[in-house]
CSV table of C-alpha atoms in Angstrom, one decimal:
chain,number,residue,atom,x,y,z
A,13,UNK,CA,89.4,123.9,79.0
A,14,UNK,CA,85.8,121.9,79.8
A,15,UNK,CA,86.6,120.6,83.1
A,16,UNK,CA,83.7,117.7,83.4
A,17,UNK,CA,84.7,117.8,87.2
A,18,UNK,CA,83.6,121.3,88.6
A,19,UNK,CA,83.8,121.0,92.9
A,20,UNK,CA,83.5,123.0,95.7
A,21,UNK,CA,85.2,125.9,95.8
A,22,UNK,CA,88.4,126.5,98.5
A,23,UNK,CA,91.6,126.8,99.1
A,24,UNK,CA,94.5,125.8,102.8
A,25,UNK,CA,94.7,128.4,104.8
A,26,UNK,CA,98.6,129.4,104.4
A,27,UNK,CA,101.4,130.6,107.2
A,28,UNK,CA,101.0,127.3,109.3
A,29,UNK,CA,104.3,125.0,108.9
A,30,UNK,CA,103.7,121.2,109.6
A,31,UNK,CA,106.2,119.4,111.5
A,32,UNK,CA,107.1,116.2,110.7
A,33,UNK,CA,105.6,114.5,113.9
A,34,UNK,CA,102.8,116.7,114.0
A,35,UNK,CA,98.5,116.0,112.7
A,36,UNK,CA,96.9,119.2,112.0
A,37,UNK,CA,93.2,120.2,111.2
A,38,UNK,CA,92.4,120.4,107.9
A,39,UNK,CA,91.3,124.0,107.1
A,40,UNK,CA,89.9,125.8,104.2
A,41,UNK,CA,89.0,129.3,102.8
A,42,UNK,CA,87.3,131.0,99.7
A,43,UNK,CA,89.5,132.4,96.9
A,44,UNK,CA,88.7,133.4,93.5
A,45,UNK,CA,86.4,131.4,91.2
A,46,UNK,CA,89.2,131.2,88.5
A,47,UNK,CA,92.3,130.0,90.8
A,48,UNK,CA,93.1,125.9,92.0
A,49,UNK,CA,95.2,125.4,95.0
A,50,UNK,CA,98.9,126.4,94.5
A,51,UNK,CA,98.1,127.1,91.3
A,52,UNK,CA,101.5,127.8,89.3
A,53,UNK,CA,102.0,131.8,88.5
A,54,UNK,CA,105.6,132.0,88.8
A,55,UNK,CA,108.7,131.0,86.3
A,56,UNK,CA,108.4,127.0,87.9
A,57,UNK,CA,106.3,124.6,89.6
A,58,UNK,CA,107.1,122.9,92.7
A,59,UNK,CA,106.0,118.9,92.8
A,60,UNK,CA,106.2,117.1,97.0
A,61,UNK,CA,108.1,114.1,96.7
A,62,UNK,CA,106.6,112.7,100.2
A,63,UNK,CA,109.1,109.2,101.4
A,64,UNK,CA,110.6,106.5,104.0
A,65,UNK,CA,113.5,108.2,104.9
A,66,UNK,CA,113.5,106.4,108.1
A,67,UNK,CA,111.5,103.4,110.0
A,68,UNK,CA,111.2,99.8,108.2
A,69,UNK,CA,110.5,100.7,104.2
A,70,UNK,CA,113.6,103.1,104.6
A,71,UNK,CA,116.0,102.0,101.8
A,72,UNK,CA,112.4,101.9,99.9
A,73,UNK,CA,112.6,105.1,100.1
A,74,UNK,CA,115.5,106.1,99.9
A,75,UNK,CA,115.2,104.9,96.4
A,76,UNK,CA,112.1,105.9,95.9
A,77,UNK,CA,114.6,110.1,96.2
A,78,UNK,CA,116.5,108.9,93.5
A,79,UNK,CA,114.3,108.3,91.1
A,80,UNK,CA,112.0,111.4,91.7
A,81,UNK,CA,115.5,113.0,91.3
A,82,UNK,CA,116.4,111.6,88.4
A,83,UNK,CA,112.9,112.0,87.2
A,84,UNK,CA,113.1,116.4,87.7
A,85,UNK,CA,116.8,116.2,86.3
A,86,UNK,CA,114.8,114.5,83.0
A,87,UNK,CA,112.1,116.8,83.1
A,88,UNK,CA,114.1,119.6,83.3
A,89,UNK,CA,116.1,118.7,80.3
A,90,UNK,CA,119.5,117.6,81.5
A,91,UNK,CA,121.1,114.7,81.8
A,92,UNK,CA,119.8,111.9,78.9
A,93,UNK,CA,116.1,111.8,78.8
A,94,UNK,CA,115.1,108.4,80.1
A,95,UNK,CA,111.8,106.5,79.9
A,96,UNK,CA,110.7,110.5,78.1
A,97,UNK,CA,112.1,109.3,75.0
A,98,UNK,CA,110.4,105.1,74.6
A,99,UNK,CA,107.0,106.7,76.1
A,100,UNK,CA,104.4,105.8,74.2
A,101,UNK,CA,103.2,109.9,74.0
A,102,UNK,CA,105.5,113.1,72.8
A,103,UNK,CA,104.6,115.5,75.1
A,104,UNK,CA,107.4,116.1,77.2
A,105,UNK,CA,110.2,118.3,76.0
A,106,UNK,CA,113.1,118.4,78.4
A,107,UNK,CA,111.4,122.3,79.0
A,108,UNK,CA,109.7,121.7,82.8
A,109,UNK,CA,106.3,121.1,82.7
A,110,UNK,CA,104.4,124.2,80.5
A,111,UNK,CA,107.7,126.0,80.4
A,112,UNK,CA,108.5,125.9,83.7
A,113,UNK,CA,111.8,124.4,85.3
A,114,UNK,CA,110.3,121.6,88.2
A,115,UNK,CA,111.5,122.4,92.1
A,116,UNK,CA,111.0,119.8,94.8
A,117,UNK,CA,110.5,119.1,98.8
A,118,UNK,CA,110.4,116.3,100.2
A,119,UNK,CA,109.1,115.0,103.1
A,120,UNK,CA,109.8,112.0,105.8
A,121,UNK,CA,106.9,109.6,106.5
A,122,UNK,CA,108.8,107.8,108.6
A,123,UNK,CA,106.0,104.7,107.5
A,124,UNK,CA,103.6,106.5,109.7
A,125,UNK,CA,100.0,108.1,108.4
A,126,UNK,CA,100.4,110.9,111.3
A,127,UNK,CA,104.0,112.6,110.3
A,128,UNK,CA,102.9,111.0,106.4
A,129,UNK,CA,100.0,113.6,106.8
A,130,UNK,CA,101.6,115.8,108.2
A,131,UNK,CA,105.2,116.5,106.1
A,132,UNK,CA,102.8,116.3,103.1
A,133,UNK,CA,100.3,119.0,105.1
A,134,UNK,CA,103.8,121.6,105.1
A,135,UNK,CA,104.4,120.4,101.2
A,136,UNK,CA,101.2,121.9,100.2
A,137,UNK,CA,100.7,124.5,102.9
A,138,UNK,CA,104.6,126.2,103.7
A,139,UNK,CA,105.7,125.1,99.9
A,140,UNK,CA,102.8,125.4,97.5
A,141,UNK,CA,103.8,122.1,95.7
A,142,UNK,CA,100.7,121.5,93.0
A,143,UNK,CA,101.4,117.6,93.4
A,144,UNK,CA,102.3,115.3,96.2
A,145,UNK,CA,104.6,111.5,95.4
A,146,UNK,CA,105.1,109.0,97.4
A,147,UNK,CA,105.6,106.2,100.2
A,148,UNK,CA,105.8,103.2,100.3
A,149,UNK,CA,103.0,101.7,102.6
A,150,UNK,CA,99.7,101.5,102.0
A,151,UNK,CA,98.3,103.4,105.1
A,152,UNK,CA,100.5,106.4,103.9
A,153,UNK,CA,99.3,106.7,101.1
A,154,UNK,CA,95.4,105.8,101.8
A,155,UNK,CA,96.4,108.9,104.4
A,156,UNK,CA,98.1,111.3,102.5
A,157,UNK,CA,95.6,110.7,99.5
A,158,UNK,CA,92.6,111.3,101.8
A,159,UNK,CA,94.5,114.6,103.0
A,160,UNK,CA,95.9,115.5,98.6
A,161,UNK,CA,92.0,115.6,98.0
A,162,UNK,CA,90.3,117.6,100.7
A,163,UNK,CA,93.5,120.4,99.1
A,164,UNK,CA,93.5,120.4,95.5
A,165,UNK,CA,95.6,118.5,94.8
A,166,UNK,CA,97.2,115.3,93.1
A,167,UNK,CA,98.5,112.5,94.6
A,168,UNK,CA,100.3,109.9,92.4
A,169,UNK,CA,100.3,106.9,94.8
A,170,UNK,CA,103.9,105.6,94.9
A,171,UNK,CA,105.1,102.1,96.8
A,172,UNK,CA,101.6,101.0,97.7
A,173,UNK,CA,100.1,97.6,96.8
A,174,UNK,CA,96.7,96.7,99.6
A,175,UNK,CA,93.9,96.4,97.3
A,176,UNK,CA,92.2,99.5,99.7
A,177,UNK,CA,94.5,101.9,97.5
A,178,UNK,CA,92.2,102.3,94.2
A,179,UNK,CA,88.9,100.5,96.6
A,180,UNK,CA,87.5,101.6,100.2
A,181,UNK,CA,90.2,104.6,99.9
A,182,UNK,CA,90.0,105.4,96.4
A,183,UNK,CA,89.8,109.1,95.6
A,184,UNK,CA,89.2,110.8,92.5
A,185,UNK,CA,92.6,113.9,92.6
A,186,UNK,CA,94.6,109.8,93.5
A,187,UNK,CA,96.2,107.1,90.9
A,188,UNK,CA,98.3,104.8,91.8
A,189,UNK,CA,100.7,103.0,89.1
A,190,UNK,CA,101.6,100.1,91.7
A,191,UNK,CA,99.8,97.4,91.6
A,192,UNK,CA,98.1,95.4,94.1
A,193,UNK,CA,97.1,92.7,96.3
A,194,UNK,CA,94.9,91.6,94.3
A,195,UNK,CA,96.7,91.1,91.1
A,196,UNK,CA,99.9,89.2,93.4
A,197,UNK,CA,97.3,86.5,94.3
A,198,UNK,CA,96.0,86.2,90.4
A,199,UNK,CA,99.4,86.0,88.9
A,200,UNK,CA,101.4,83.8,91.6
A,201,UNK,CA,98.1,80.9,91.5
A,202,UNK,CA,98.6,79.2,88.9
A,203,UNK,CA,102.7,79.4,89.8
A,204,UNK,CA,102.3,77.9,93.3
A,205,UNK,CA,100.4,75.3,92.1
A,206,UNK,CA,102.4,74.0,89.6
A,207,UNK,CA,105.6,74.8,92.2
A,208,UNK,CA,103.7,72.8,95.4
A,209,UNK,CA,100.7,71.4,94.0
A,210,UNK,CA,96.8,71.2,95.3
A,211,UNK,CA,97.2,70.1,98.9
A,212,UNK,CA,98.9,72.3,101.0
A,213,UNK,CA,98.1,73.5,104.2
A,214,UNK,CA,99.5,77.5,104.8
A,215,UNK,CA,99.6,79.8,108.1
A,216,UNK,CA,100.4,83.5,107.8
A,217,UNK,CA,102.0,86.2,108.9
A,218,UNK,CA,100.3,89.4,108.3
A,219,UNK,CA,101.8,92.7,109.1
A,220,UNK,CA,99.0,94.2,110.7
A,221,UNK,CA,97.8,97.4,108.5
A,222,UNK,CA,95.8,97.8,105.5
A,223,UNK,CA,98.5,96.2,103.2
A,224,UNK,CA,99.2,93.0,105.5
A,225,UNK,CA,95.3,92.5,106.4
A,226,UNK,CA,94.9,93.0,101.9
A,227,UNK,CA,97.9,90.9,100.8
A,228,UNK,CA,96.1,88.0,103.4
A,229,UNK,CA,93.5,87.8,101.8
A,230,UNK,CA,94.1,88.2,98.7
A,231,UNK,CA,97.0,85.0,99.5
A,232,UNK,CA,94.3,83.2,101.5
A,233,UNK,CA,91.3,83.0,98.8
A,234,UNK,CA,93.3,82.2,96.0
A,235,UNK,CA,95.5,79.3,97.3
A,236,UNK,CA,91.7,78.0,98.7
A,237,UNK,CA,90.9,78.2,95.6
A,238,UNK,CA,93.4,75.3,94.1
A,239,UNK,CA,92.6,73.1,97.4
A,240,UNK,CA,94.8,74.8,100.1
A,241,UNK,CA,93.8,75.0,103.7
A,242,UNK,CA,94.5,77.8,105.8
A,243,UNK,CA,96.1,76.9,108.9
A,244,UNK,CA,96.3,79.8,110.5
A,245,UNK,CA,97.0,83.8,110.5
A,246,UNK,CA,99.0,85.1,112.8
A,247,UNK,CA,98.9,89.8,113.2
A,248,UNK,CA,102.8,91.4,113.6
A,249,UNK,CA,102.9,94.1,114.7
A,250,UNK,CA,104.5,97.6,111.5
A,251,UNK,CA,107.4,97.8,114.1
A,252,UNK,CA,108.2,94.4,115.2
A,253,UNK,CA,111.9,93.8,114.4
A,254,UNK,CA,113.1,90.4,115.8
A,255,UNK,CA,110.2,87.7,114.9
A,256,UNK,CA,111.8,84.8,116.5
A,257,UNK,CA,108.8,84.5,118.2
A,258,UNK,CA,106.1,83.5,115.7
A,259,UNK,CA,108.2,80.9,114.4
A,260,UNK,CA,108.3,77.6,117.2
A,261,UNK,CA,103.9,78.2,116.7
A,262,UNK,CA,104.5,77.3,112.6
A,263,UNK,CA,106.0,74.2,112.8
A,264,UNK,CA,103.9,72.6,115.4
A,265,UNK,CA,101.1,74.5,113.6
A,266,UNK,CA,101.2,70.7,110.8
A,267,UNK,CA,101.2,74.0,108.5
A,268,UNK,CA,103.5,73.0,104.7
A,269,UNK,CA,104.0,76.4,103.5
A,270,UNK,CA,104.8,80.1,105.1
A,271,UNK,CA,103.4,83.9,103.4
A,272,UNK,CA,105.2,86.0,104.9
A,273,UNK,CA,102.8,89.2,104.3
A,274,UNK,CA,105.6,91.9,105.8
A,275,UNK,CA,107.6,94.2,103.2
A,276,UNK,CA,111.2,95.9,103.8
A,277,UNK,CA,112.8,95.4,107.0
A,278,UNK,CA,110.5,94.2,107.9
A,279,UNK,CA,110.2,91.0,105.5
A,280,UNK,CA,114.3,90.4,105.8
A,281,UNK,CA,113.4,89.7,110.0
A,282,UNK,CA,110.6,88.1,110.0
A,283,UNK,CA,113.0,85.6,105.9
A,284,UNK,CA,116.6,85.8,108.4
A,285,UNK,CA,114.2,84.1,111.5
A,286,UNK,CA,112.7,82.5,110.1
A,287,UNK,CA,115.7,80.3,107.9
A,288,UNK,CA,118.0,80.5,111.6
A,289,UNK,CA,115.0,78.5,112.9
A,290,UNK,CA,115.0,76.0,110.3
A,291,UNK,CA,112.0,76.4,108.8
A,292,UNK,CA,113.9,76.4,105.3
A,293,UNK,CA,115.1,73.4,105.4
A,294,UNK,CA,112.4,71.4,107.3
A,295,UNK,CA,109.4,68.3,106.6
A,296,UNK,CA,106.1,69.5,107.7
A,297,UNK,CA,103.9,67.0,109.6
A,298,UNK,CA,102.3,66.6,107.1
A,299,UNK,CA,106.0,64.8,106.0
A,300,UNK,CA,105.6,68.2,102.7
A,301,UNK,CA,109.5,70.1,102.6
A,302,UNK,CA,108.7,72.7,103.9
A,303,UNK,CA,108.7,76.8,101.6
A,304,UNK,CA,108.4,79.6,102.2
A,305,UNK,CA,106.4,82.1,99.9
A,306,UNK,CA,107.2,86.2,100.2
A,307,UNK,CA,104.4,87.8,97.8
A,308,UNK,CA,105.4,90.9,97.9
A,309,UNK,CA,109.1,91.8,97.5
A,310,UNK,CA,112.1,93.5,95.8
A,311,UNK,CA,115.3,93.1,94.2
A,312,UNK,CA,115.9,95.6,98.0
A,313,UNK,CA,114.7,93.4,100.2
A,314,UNK,CA,116.6,90.3,97.8
A,315,UNK,CA,120.0,92.0,98.1
A,316,UNK,CA,118.5,93.1,102.5
A,317,UNK,CA,118.1,89.4,103.3
A,318,UNK,CA,120.1,87.8,101.4
A,319,UNK,CA,121.4,83.4,100.7
A,320,UNK,CA,118.2,83.7,102.0
A,321,UNK,CA,115.6,84.7,99.6
A,322,UNK,CA,116.8,81.9,97.5
A,323,UNK,CA,113.6,79.7,95.4
A,324,UNK,CA,111.3,82.1,97.8
A,325,UNK,CA,108.7,82.5,95.2
A,326,UNK,CA,107.0,86.3,95.3
A,327,UNK,CA,105.9,88.6,92.8
A,328,UNK,CA,107.6,92.6,91.6
A,329,UNK,CA,105.3,95.8,89.4
A,330,UNK,CA,108.9,95.9,87.8
A,331,UNK,CA,112.3,94.3,87.2
A,332,UNK,CA,115.5,95.8,86.1
A,333,UNK,CA,116.1,92.7,83.4
A,334,UNK,CA,112.5,92.7,82.1
A,335,UNK,CA,113.8,93.9,78.9
A,336,UNK,CA,116.5,92.2,78.3
A,337,UNK,CA,115.1,88.9,78.9
A,338,UNK,CA,111.5,89.6,78.0
A,339,UNK,CA,111.8,91.9,74.7
A,340,UNK,CA,110.4,94.9,73.7
A,341,UNK,CA,107.4,94.7,75.3
A,342,UNK,CA,109.4,96.2,77.9
A,343,UNK,CA,111.1,98.8,76.2
A,344,UNK,CA,111.8,101.8,79.0
A,345,UNK,CA,113.2,98.5,81.2
A,346,UNK,CA,116.6,99.3,79.5
A,347,UNK,CA,117.0,103.1,79.0
A,348,UNK,CA,116.0,103.7,82.8
A,349,UNK,CA,118.7,101.3,84.7
A,350,UNK,CA,121.4,102.8,82.6
A,351,UNK,CA,119.7,106.1,84.3
A,352,UNK,CA,120.3,104.7,87.2
A,353,UNK,CA,122.3,103.1,86.9
A,354,UNK,CA,125.2,105.8,85.5
A,355,UNK,CA,123.8,108.9,88.1
A,356,UNK,CA,123.5,106.1,91.2
A,357,UNK,CA,126.3,103.4,90.2
A,358,UNK,CA,123.5,100.9,90.5
A,359,UNK,CA,120.0,99.2,89.2
A,360,UNK,CA,117.4,101.0,90.0
A,361,UNK,CA,114.3,98.5,92.2
A,362,UNK,CA,110.6,98.3,92.2
A,363,UNK,CA,110.0,101.1,94.3
A,364,UNK,CA,112.2,104.0,92.2
A,365,UNK,CA,110.3,102.8,88.8
A,366,UNK,CA,107.0,103.4,89.8
A,367,UNK,CA,108.2,106.9,91.2
A,368,UNK,CA,110.2,107.7,88.6
A,369,UNK,CA,106.9,106.9,86.0
A,370,UNK,CA,104.4,108.3,88.0
A,371,UNK,CA,106.4,111.5,88.3
A,372,UNK,CA,106.3,111.9,84.2
A,373,UNK,CA,103.0,111.4,83.9
A,374,UNK,CA,101.8,113.8,86.1
A,375,UNK,CA,103.9,116.1,83.6
A,376,UNK,CA,103.1,114.7,80.9
A,377,UNK,CA,98.5,114.9,81.8
A,378,UNK,CA,99.5,118.8,82.4
A,379,UNK,CA,101.4,118.8,79.1
A,380,UNK,CA,98.6,116.8,77.7
A,381,UNK,CA,96.4,119.0,79.5
A,382,UNK,CA,96.9,122.3,78.3
A,383,UNK,CA,96.5,123.4,83.0
A,384,UNK,CA,98.0,122.2,86.2
A,385,UNK,CA,94.5,122.2,87.8
A,386,UNK,CA,94.2,118.8,89.3
A,387,UNK,CA,90.7,118.8,87.5
A,388,UNK,CA,92.2,118.6,84.1
A,389,UNK,CA,95.0,116.5,85.0
A,390,UNK,CA,92.8,113.9,86.9
A,391,UNK,CA,90.7,114.3,83.0
A,392,UNK,CA,94.0,113.7,81.3
A,393,UNK,CA,95.2,110.4,83.6
A,394,UNK,CA,91.4,108.4,83.3
A,395,UNK,CA,91.6,106.0,80.7
A,396,UNK,CA,95.0,107.1,79.0
A,397,UNK,CA,96.7,104.3,77.2
A,398,UNK,CA,100.2,104.4,76.7
A,399,UNK,CA,103.6,102.3,76.3
A,400,UNK,CA,107.2,102.4,77.0
A,401,UNK,CA,107.6,102.8,80.3
A,402,UNK,CA,108.8,99.5,81.2
A,403,UNK,CA,106.1,97.9,82.5
A,404,UNK,CA,104.4,96.5,78.3
A,405,UNK,CA,101.0,98.2,77.2
A,406,UNK,CA,99.2,99.3,80.6
A,407,UNK,CA,95.9,101.3,81.0
A,408,UNK,CA,95.3,104.0,83.8
A,409,UNK,CA,91.9,102.7,84.6
A,410,UNK,CA,89.3,105.5,85.0
A,411,UNK,CA,87.0,103.6,87.3
A,412,UNK,CA,89.6,103.4,89.7
A,413,UNK,CA,92.7,105.3,88.9
A,414,UNK,CA,94.2,102.1,89.1
A,415,UNK,CA,97.1,100.8,86.9
A,416,UNK,CA,96.7,97.6,84.9
A,417,UNK,CA,99.1,96.2,83.9
A,418,UNK,CA,101.4,92.6,83.3
A,419,UNK,CA,102.8,91.1,86.9
A,420,UNK,CA,106.3,89.9,86.7
A,421,UNK,CA,106.6,86.4,88.5
A,422,UNK,CA,109.7,86.4,90.4
A,423,UNK,CA,112.2,83.7,92.8
A,424,UNK,CA,115.6,84.7,94.8
A,425,UNK,CA,118.1,82.7,92.7
A,426,UNK,CA,119.6,80.4,93.8
A,427,UNK,CA,123.4,81.4,92.1
A,428,UNK,CA,122.8,84.6,91.6
A,429,UNK,CA,126.0,86.2,89.5
A,430,UNK,CA,126.1,89.5,91.8
A,431,UNK,CA,124.4,91.2,94.6
A,432,UNK,CA,122.1,92.7,92.2
A,433,UNK,CA,121.0,89.8,90.9
A,434,UNK,CA,119.2,88.3,93.4
A,435,UNK,CA,116.1,87.3,91.7
A,436,UNK,CA,114.8,85.4,89.0
A,437,UNK,CA,111.7,86.3,86.1
A,438,UNK,CA,109.5,83.0,86.8
A,439,UNK,CA,106.8,85.3,84.1
A,440,UNK,CA,105.1,88.4,82.9
A,441,UNK,CA,102.1,87.6,83.4
A,442,UNK,CA,99.4,88.3,81.0
A,443,UNK,CA,97.3,91.6,82.0
A,444,UNK,CA,95.0,89.8,81.2
A,445,UNK,CA,95.0,87.6,84.0
A,446,UNK,CA,95.3,90.0,86.4
A,447,UNK,CA,92.0,92.8,85.1
A,448,UNK,CA,89.2,92.8,87.3
A,449,UNK,CA,86.5,94.3,87.4
A,450,UNK,CA,86.0,98.0,89.8
A,451,UNK,CA,83.5,96.5,91.7
A,452,UNK,CA,85.2,93.3,92.8
A,453,UNK,CA,84.8,92.4,96.0
A,454,UNK,CA,87.9,93.1,97.3
A,455,UNK,CA,88.0,96.0,96.1
A,456,UNK,CA,83.9,97.1,97.2
A,457,UNK,CA,82.6,100.1,99.6
A,458,UNK,CA,84.0,102.9,98.3
A,459,UNK,CA,83.6,105.4,95.6
A,460,UNK,CA,86.4,108.0,94.3
A,461,UNK,CA,83.4,110.5,94.6
A,462,UNK,CA,83.9,113.7,92.8
A,463,UNK,CA,87.7,115.4,92.2
A,464,UNK,CA,88.7,118.7,94.3
A,465,UNK,CA,90.9,121.4,92.0
A,466,UNK,CA,89.9,123.3,95.5
A,467,UNK,CA,89.7,126.4,95.2
């Protein structure tokens, strides 16, 4: 096969054991012209799954790891096959990838960029991983994506929602299936207008890193277009666990809507603190009922927040009830939910879904390319259109390696039936409403560059 992206030749030095807390320098050395980084030569191929097994996003990471393990089972012909059966591409047969049995190694990102790079480096250098996936922090995703670009392996991003991942920090070797902050804003804007009108004053509490910044920027832009006023934006540390000191100023600010640009354990804690201080039931100084919005959340976070999530609007990449409620367009949802539920005893989260899908998409791209060479995989994924993986018709856009698909708008159920059904689907916003040009100002400042095959 002729690859249209031929790049500098080099390969990572081996023999360096990268501990989980170490940030090691990037070192490359020359090798044969025909090789690429960690080219599989035996009967198996190794994938690296790098997830937060500790830190504020550990619950999301645990579900990601469950999904990765399930995907490997299905690729190796174990279990019921899951979404391999509904996927529009029919290249995956349950005989591994290109006839090689799939093995995997795992790492703990600790929700820290340095730790994530170190564990990813160890997987590449020590374990021979030819692809890295995972992460529940956009800071981690950006850092690991950069490492994979340098190393000459493919990065299939897990849960990362910052605009920067496929914006200013986009890389040719990196691909994102998960949606982004701009798309959350585009989907939520009309819903917020319907719920709360056009005359509102918004106060933001924002996680102080790339995801929080771009989520806040996106939500401020869409609400100010509605006519809302932004009263304040306060940055909060990612490591924070108690947000009570941030609540009193909100009540005195004149705002009547609070945006919690928090995720994972941060969101559970900040929402709990806000409810404890009476915000959810308060009348604002404007005379309006105070409202709380969480731009991005999941069933996992809803479970952690309990009854506090009732009535709270937000957005998701996917929901396990999509096919049952909205029909055949979202086929693949039910078979994945069944596979996951039979193995683990509860429905999968959006984090689990996107990581499972990314694994299948990588394996399928290798099959279609007939090679593990990362430049062949890039070529196979760019502008690839597919269906049957639970999100409806989807495009992996070649210009920025961002998936374009419908966005799910949700709201916390007032009267949930059980602990796994805490959010209701308000709508699935059509892909046309959330699509933007690759050079949109919120995504400017970066370039894909050339794919790197590493050797």
